[in-house]
Tab-separated table of C-alpha atoms in Angstrom:
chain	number	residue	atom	x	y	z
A	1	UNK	CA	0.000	0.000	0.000
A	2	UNK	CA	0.748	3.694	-0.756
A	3	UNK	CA	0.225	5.120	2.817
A	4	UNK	CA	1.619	3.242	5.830
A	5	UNK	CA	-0.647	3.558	9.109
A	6	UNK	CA	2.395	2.757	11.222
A	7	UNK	CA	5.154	5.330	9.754
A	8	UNK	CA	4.692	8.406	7.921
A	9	UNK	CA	5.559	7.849	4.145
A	10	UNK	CA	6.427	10.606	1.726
A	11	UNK	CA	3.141	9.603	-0.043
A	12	UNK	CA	1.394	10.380	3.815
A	13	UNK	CA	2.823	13.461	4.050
A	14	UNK	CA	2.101	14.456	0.522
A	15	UNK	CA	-1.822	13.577	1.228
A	16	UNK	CA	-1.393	15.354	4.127
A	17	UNK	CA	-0.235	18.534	2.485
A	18	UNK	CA	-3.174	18.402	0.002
A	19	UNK	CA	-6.112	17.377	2.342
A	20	UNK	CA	-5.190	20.687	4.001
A	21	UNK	CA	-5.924	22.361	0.515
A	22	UNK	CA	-9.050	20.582	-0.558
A	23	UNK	CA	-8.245	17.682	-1.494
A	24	UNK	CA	-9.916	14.422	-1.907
A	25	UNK	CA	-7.787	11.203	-3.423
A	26	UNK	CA	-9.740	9.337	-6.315
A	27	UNK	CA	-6.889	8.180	-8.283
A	28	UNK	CA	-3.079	7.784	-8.006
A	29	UNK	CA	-0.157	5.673	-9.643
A	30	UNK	CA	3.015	5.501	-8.848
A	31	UNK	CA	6.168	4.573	-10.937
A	32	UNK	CA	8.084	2.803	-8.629
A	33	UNK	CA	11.809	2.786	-9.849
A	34	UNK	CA	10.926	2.891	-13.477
A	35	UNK	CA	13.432	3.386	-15.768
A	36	UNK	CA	15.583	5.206	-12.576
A	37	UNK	CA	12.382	7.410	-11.655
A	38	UNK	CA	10.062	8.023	-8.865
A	39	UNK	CA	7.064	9.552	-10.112
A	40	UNK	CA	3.651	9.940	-7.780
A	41	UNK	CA	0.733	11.072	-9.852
A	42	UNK	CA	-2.919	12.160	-8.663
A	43	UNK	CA	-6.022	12.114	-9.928
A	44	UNK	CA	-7.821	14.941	-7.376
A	45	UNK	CA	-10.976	15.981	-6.676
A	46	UNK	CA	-11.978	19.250	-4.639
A	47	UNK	CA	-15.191	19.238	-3.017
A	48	UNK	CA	-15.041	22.763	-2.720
A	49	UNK	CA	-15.001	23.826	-6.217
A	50	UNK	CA	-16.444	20.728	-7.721
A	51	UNK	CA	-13.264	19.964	-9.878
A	52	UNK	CA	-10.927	17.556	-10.470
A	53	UNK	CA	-6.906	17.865	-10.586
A	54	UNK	CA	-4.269	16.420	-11.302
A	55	UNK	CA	-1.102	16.149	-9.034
A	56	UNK	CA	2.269	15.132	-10.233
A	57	UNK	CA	4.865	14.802	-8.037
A	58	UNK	CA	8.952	13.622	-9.248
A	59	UNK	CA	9.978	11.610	-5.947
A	60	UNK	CA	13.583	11.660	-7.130
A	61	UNK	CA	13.798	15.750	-6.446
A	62	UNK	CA	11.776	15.784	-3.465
A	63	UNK	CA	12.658	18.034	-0.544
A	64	UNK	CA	9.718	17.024	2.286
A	65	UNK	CA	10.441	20.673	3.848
A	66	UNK	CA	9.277	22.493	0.702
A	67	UNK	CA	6.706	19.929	0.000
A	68	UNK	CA	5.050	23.218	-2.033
A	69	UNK	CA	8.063	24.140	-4.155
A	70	UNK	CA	8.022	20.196	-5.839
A	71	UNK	CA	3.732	20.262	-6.186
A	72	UNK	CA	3.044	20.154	-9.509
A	73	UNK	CA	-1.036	20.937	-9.804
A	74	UNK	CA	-2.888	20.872	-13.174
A	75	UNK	CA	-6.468	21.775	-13.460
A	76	UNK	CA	-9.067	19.171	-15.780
A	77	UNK	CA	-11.456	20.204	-17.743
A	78	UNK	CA	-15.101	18.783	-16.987
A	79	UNK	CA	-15.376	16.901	-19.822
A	80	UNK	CA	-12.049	14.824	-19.332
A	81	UNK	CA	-12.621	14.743	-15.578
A	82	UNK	CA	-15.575	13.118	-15.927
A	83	UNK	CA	-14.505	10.474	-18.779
A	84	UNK	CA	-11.952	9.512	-16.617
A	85	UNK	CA	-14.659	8.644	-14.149
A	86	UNK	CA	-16.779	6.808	-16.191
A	87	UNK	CA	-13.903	5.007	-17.202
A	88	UNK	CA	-12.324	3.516	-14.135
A	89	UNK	CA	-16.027	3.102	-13.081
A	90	UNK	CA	-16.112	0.495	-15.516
A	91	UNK	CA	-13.232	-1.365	-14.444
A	92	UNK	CA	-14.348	-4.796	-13.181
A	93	UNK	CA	-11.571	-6.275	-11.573
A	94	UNK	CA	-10.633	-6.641	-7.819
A	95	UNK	CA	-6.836	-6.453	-6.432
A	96	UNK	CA	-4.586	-7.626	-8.645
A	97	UNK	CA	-0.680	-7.954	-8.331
A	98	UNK	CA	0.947	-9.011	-11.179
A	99	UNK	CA	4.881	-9.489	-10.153
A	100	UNK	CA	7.888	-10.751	-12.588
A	101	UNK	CA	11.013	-12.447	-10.445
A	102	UNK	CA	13.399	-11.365	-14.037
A	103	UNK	CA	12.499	-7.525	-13.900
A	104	UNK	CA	14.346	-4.743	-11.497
A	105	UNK	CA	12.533	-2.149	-10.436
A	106	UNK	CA	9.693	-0.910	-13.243
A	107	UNK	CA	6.911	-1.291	-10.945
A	108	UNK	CA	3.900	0.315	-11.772
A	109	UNK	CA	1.101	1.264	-8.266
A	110	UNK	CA	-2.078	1.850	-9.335
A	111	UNK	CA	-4.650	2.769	-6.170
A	112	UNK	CA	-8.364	3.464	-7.390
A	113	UNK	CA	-10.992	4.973	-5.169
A	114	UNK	CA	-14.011	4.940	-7.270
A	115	UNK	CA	-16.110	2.236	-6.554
A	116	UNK	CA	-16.975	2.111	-2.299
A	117	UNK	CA	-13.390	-0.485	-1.755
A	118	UNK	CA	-10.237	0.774	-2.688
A	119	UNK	CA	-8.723	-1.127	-5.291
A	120	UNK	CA	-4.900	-1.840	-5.709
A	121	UNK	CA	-3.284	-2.778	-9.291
A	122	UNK	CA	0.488	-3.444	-9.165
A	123	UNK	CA	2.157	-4.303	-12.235
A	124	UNK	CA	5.750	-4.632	-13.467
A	125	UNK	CA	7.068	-2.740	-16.328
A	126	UNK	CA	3.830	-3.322	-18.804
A	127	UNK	CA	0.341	-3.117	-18.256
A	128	UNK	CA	-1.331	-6.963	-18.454
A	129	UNK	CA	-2.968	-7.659	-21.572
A	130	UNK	CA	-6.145	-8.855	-19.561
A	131	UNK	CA	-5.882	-5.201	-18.216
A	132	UNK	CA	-6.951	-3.405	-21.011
A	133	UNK	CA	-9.739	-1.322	-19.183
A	134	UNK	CA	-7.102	0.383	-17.898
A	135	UNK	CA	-5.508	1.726	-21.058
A	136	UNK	CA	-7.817	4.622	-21.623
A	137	UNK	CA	-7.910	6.042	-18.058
A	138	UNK	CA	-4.640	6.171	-18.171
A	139	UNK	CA	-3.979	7.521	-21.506
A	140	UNK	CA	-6.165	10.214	-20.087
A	141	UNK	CA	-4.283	11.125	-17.097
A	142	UNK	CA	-0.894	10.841	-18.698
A	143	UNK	CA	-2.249	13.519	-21.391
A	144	UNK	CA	-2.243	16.239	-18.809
A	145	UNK	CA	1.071	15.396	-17.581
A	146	UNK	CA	4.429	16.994	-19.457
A	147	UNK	CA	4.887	15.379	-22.469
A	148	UNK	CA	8.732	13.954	-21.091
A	149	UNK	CA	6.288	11.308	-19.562
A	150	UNK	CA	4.891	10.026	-22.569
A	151	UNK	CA	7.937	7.761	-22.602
A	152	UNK	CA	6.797	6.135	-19.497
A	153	UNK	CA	3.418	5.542	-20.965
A	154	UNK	CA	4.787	4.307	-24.470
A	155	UNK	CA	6.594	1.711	-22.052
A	156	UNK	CA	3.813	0.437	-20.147
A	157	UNK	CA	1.319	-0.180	-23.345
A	158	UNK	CA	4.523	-1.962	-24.519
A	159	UNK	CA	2.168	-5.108	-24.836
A	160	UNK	CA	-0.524	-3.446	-26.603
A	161	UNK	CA	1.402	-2.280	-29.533
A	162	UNK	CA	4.132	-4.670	-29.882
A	163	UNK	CA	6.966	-3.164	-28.551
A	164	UNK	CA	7.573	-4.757	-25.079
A	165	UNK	CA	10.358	-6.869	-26.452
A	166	UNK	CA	12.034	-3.632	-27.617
A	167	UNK	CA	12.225	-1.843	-24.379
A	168	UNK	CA	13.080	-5.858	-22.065
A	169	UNK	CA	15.737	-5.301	-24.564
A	170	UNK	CA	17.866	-3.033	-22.683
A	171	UNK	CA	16.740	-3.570	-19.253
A	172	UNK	CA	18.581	-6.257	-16.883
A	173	UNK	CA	16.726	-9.494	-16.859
A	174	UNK	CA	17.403	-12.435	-14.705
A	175	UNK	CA	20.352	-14.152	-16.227
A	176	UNK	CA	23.266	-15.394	-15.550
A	177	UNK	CA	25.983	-14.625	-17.683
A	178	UNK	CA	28.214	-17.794	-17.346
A	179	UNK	CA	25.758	-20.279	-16.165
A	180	UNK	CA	22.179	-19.643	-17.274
A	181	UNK	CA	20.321	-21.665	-19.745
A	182	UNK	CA	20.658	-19.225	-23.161
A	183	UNK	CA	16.983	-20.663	-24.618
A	184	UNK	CA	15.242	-18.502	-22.314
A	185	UNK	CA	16.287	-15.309	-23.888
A	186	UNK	CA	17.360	-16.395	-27.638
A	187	UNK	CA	15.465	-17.636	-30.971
A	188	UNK	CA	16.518	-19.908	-32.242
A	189	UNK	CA	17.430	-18.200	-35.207
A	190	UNK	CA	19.539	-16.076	-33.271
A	191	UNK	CA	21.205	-19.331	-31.727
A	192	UNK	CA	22.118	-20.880	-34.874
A	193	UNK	CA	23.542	-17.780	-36.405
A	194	UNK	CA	25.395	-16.468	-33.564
A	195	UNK	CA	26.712	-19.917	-33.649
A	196	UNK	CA	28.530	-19.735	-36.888
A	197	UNK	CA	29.563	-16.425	-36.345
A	198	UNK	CA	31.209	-17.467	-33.204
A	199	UNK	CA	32.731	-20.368	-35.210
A	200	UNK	CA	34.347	-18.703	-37.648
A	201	UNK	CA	35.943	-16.510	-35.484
A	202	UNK	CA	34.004	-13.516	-36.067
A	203	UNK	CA	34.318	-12.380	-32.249
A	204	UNK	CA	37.299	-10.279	-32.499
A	205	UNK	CA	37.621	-8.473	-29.699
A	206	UNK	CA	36.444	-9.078	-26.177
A	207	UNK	CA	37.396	-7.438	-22.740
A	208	UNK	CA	36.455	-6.974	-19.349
A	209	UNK	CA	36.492	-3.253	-18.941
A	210	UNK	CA	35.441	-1.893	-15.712
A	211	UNK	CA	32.709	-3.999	-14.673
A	212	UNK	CA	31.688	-4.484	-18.424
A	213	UNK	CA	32.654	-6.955	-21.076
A	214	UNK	CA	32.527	-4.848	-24.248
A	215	UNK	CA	33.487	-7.119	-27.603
A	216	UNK	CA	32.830	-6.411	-31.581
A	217	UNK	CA	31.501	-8.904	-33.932
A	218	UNK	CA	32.742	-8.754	-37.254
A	219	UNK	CA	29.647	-8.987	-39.858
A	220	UNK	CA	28.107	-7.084	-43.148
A	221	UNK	CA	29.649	-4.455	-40.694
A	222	UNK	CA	31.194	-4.263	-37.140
A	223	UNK	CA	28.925	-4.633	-34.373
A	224	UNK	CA	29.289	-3.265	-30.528
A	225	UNK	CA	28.680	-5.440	-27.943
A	226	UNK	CA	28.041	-5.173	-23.962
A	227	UNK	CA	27.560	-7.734	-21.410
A	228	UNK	CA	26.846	-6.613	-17.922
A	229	UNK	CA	26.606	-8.491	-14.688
A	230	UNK	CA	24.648	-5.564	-13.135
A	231	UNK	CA	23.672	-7.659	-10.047
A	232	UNK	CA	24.927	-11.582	-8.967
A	233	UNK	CA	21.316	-12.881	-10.746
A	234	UNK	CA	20.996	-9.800	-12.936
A	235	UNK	CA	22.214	-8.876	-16.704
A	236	UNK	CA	22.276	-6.456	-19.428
A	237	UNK	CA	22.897	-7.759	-23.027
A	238	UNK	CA	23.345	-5.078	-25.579
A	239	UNK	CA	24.162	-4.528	-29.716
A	240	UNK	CA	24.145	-1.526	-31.703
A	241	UNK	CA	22.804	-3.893	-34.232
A	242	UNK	CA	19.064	-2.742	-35.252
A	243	UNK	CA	17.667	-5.798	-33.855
A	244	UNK	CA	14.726	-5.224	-30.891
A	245	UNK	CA	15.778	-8.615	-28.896
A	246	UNK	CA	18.599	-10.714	-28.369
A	247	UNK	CA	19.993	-11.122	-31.438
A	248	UNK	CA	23.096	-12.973	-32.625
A	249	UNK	CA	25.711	-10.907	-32.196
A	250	UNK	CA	24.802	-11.009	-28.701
A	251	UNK	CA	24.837	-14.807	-28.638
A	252	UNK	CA	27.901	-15.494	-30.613
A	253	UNK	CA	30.236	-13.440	-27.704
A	254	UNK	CA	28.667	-14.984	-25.217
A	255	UNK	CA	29.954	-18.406	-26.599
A	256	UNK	CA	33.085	-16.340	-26.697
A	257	UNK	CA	32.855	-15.245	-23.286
A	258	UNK	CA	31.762	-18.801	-21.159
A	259	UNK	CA	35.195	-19.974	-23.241
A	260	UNK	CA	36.761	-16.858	-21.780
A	261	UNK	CA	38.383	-16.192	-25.175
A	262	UNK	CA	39.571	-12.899	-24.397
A	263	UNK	CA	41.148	-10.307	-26.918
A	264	UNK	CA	41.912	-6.985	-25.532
A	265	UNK	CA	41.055	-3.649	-27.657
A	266	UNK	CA	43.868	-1.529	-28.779
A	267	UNK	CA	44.380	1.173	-26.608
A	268	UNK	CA	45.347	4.758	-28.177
A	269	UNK	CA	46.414	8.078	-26.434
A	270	UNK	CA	45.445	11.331	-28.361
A	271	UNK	CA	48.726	13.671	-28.528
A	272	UNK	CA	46.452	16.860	-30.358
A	273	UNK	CA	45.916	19.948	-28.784
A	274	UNK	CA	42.229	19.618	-28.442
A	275	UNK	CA	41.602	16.816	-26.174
A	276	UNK	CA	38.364	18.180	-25.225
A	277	UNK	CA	37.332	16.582	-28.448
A	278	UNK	CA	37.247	12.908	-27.441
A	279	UNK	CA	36.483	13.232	-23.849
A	280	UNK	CA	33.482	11.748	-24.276
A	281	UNK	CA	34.933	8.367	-25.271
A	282	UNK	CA	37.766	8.701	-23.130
A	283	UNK	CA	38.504	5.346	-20.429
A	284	UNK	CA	41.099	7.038	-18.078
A	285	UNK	CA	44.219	8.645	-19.790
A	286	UNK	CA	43.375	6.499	-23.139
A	287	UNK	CA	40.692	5.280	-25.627
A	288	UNK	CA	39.582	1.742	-26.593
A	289	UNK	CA	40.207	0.937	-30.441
A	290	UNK	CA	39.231	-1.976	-32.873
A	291	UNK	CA	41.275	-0.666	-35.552
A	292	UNK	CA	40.851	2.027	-39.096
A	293	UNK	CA	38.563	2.520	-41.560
A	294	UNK	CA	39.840	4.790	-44.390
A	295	UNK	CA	41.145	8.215	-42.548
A	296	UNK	CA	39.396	7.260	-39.384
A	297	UNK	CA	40.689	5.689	-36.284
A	298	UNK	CA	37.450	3.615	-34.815
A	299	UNK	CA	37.041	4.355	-31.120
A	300	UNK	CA	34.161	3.289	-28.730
A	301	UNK	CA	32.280	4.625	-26.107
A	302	UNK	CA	31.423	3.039	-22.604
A	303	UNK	CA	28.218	3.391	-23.149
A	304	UNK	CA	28.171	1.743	-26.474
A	305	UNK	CA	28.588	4.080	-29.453
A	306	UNK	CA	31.626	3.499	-31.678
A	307	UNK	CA	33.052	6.929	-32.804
A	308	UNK	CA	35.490	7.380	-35.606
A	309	UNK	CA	37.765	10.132	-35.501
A	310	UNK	CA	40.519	11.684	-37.902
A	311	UNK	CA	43.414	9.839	-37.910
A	312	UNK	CA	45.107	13.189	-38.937
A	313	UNK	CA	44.602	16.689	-37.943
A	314	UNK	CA	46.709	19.869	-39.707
A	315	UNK	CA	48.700	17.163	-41.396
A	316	UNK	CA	49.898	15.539	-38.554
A	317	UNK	CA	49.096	12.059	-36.894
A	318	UNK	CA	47.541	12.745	-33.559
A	319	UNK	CA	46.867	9.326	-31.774
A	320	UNK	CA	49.446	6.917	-30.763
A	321	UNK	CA	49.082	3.408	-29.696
A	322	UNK	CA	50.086	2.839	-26.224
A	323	UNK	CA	48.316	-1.557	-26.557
A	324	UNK	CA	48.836	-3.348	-29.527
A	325	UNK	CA	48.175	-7.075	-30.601
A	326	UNK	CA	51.344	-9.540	-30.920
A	327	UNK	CA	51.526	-8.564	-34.748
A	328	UNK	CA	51.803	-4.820	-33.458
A	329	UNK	CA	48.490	-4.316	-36.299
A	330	UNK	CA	47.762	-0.972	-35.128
A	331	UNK	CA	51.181	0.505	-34.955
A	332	UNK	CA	51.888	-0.081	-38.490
A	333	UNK	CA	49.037	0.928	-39.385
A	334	UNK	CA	49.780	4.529	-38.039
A	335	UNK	CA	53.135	4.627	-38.961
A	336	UNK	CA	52.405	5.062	-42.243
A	337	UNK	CA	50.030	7.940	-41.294
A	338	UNK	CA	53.466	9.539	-39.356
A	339	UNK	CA	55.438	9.111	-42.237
């Protein structure tokens, strides 16, 4: 439940602020860790005036001493206010808590005062397909809210329109990166493909950097990849490839990975002027490499972008290779640029 009898919650004290001001509860959800956010919403009505508002709250910049400063209050019109009503009138369910074990965080509160009970619906990251009364109400109240929350919304009907597996995509799931059984997350298309590609050696660079194991995959072109352990029971499996699931570039380096066949990255200092430049792919004093393509050195970013930069600038060579590979690749590479 929202409001704890026993200790006073920041939801408790948030009622408390606005039954001083008029205000009755009808509605409220609250995005419970959801993508990193914290977001209490209202749906209001004052007795006083007859009207309904709605009451938005971000949890994350909260300061309990200013409650009034971090109120956000939005007047309804009596046409919406009242469609809303009829609405989650209509909804015919009881309680319901719908919970996934594989998801962190993405929980979704949803505490309805309409009908004489209070009704709870709890949800994890998308709204049940057997929940679709819900879809308009909330479409509703997310309408009056600024529009940076759409996202959130988009999210949650996830199921609706087809694009859950897009956003599971880059979200840690319950998986274990060296021991858990790869069918529950890949087609099969996906295994039989990353399969070859792993076999014929396609994996060309893997390494543990930080507390992420970033690799490429060499195919029509080169592919990032990240693998991160975020928690002991928890990962996040990532390609730049356009694919909305786990695809098989993915697949191929973790075969690579469970066989811990490790290649390190080249690693490149920047000796121009302007370092401010690259700072943004910068790991420490150096950058992580995979190798050239034409006049560009190809460099990537921690959080998984690969950036090419000029090899030259004003006619000079400006990166030098502090790691190479046993055939010294990279360094020949440049040296013809420094000649």
């Amino acid at each position: 439940m929202l409001f704890n009898k026993d200790k006073k919650s920041v939801f408790d004290k948030i009622n408390d602020y606005l039954v001083k001001r008029g205000h009755e509860l009808v509605m409220s959800i609250y995005l419970s860790n959801y993508n990193g956010n914290n977001i209490y919403v209202r749906f209001d009505y004052i007795k006083k005036l007859a009207v309904y508002k709605i009451v938005w709250v971000d949890l994350n910049f909260f300061d309990e001493k200013h409650i009034e400063d971090f109120i956000n209050v939005q007047m309804v019109t009596k046409f919406l206010s009242l469609k809303i009503v009829d609405k989650m009138m209509a909804v015919s369910y009881d309680n319901s808590y719908l919970y996934d074990d594989n998801i962190i965080g993405d929980r979704v509160e949803i505490l309805s005062y309409f009908k004489e009970e209070p009704k709870e619906y709890i949800f994890d990251r998308f709204l049940p397909l057997e929940w679709e009364e819900l879809i308009d109400p909330l479409a509703l109240i997310f309408a009056y809210l600024p529009r940076s929350m759409e996202v959130f919304l988009n999210e949650i009907f996830g199921k609706f329109d087809g694009t859950d597996e897009k956003f599971n995509y880059t979200k840690p799931i319950k998986f274990d990166l060296f021991e858990s059984d790869s069918i529950k997350l890949f087609r099969p298309i996906s295994i039989e493909a990353g399969t070859r590609l792993y076999d014929e050696g396609r994996v060309v660079f893997l390494e543990k950097v930080k507390d992420k194991y970033l690799a490429i995959v060499e195919d029509k072109s080169p592919q990032l990849v990240i693998l991160d352990q975020v928690e002991d029971e928890y990962a996040i499996m990532w390609c730049n490839c356009k694919a909305n699931y786990y695809c098989k570039h993915t697949y191929a380096v973790l075969l690579a990975l469970r066989k811990k066949e490790y290649k390190n990255f080249y690693k490149v200092k920047y000796t121009g002027r302007e370092e401010t430049i690259l700072e943004k792919v910068t790991i420490g004093s150096f950058y992580l490499s995979f190798g050239v393509d034409g006049d560009k050195i190809l460099l990537i970013t921690e959080d998984g972008k690969i950036y090419p930069a000029d090899i030259m600038q004003k006619g000079k060579c400006v990166f030098e290779v502090i790691e190479d590979d046993d055939e010294c690749s990279l360094s020949k590479i440049l040296a013809d640029y420094k000649k």
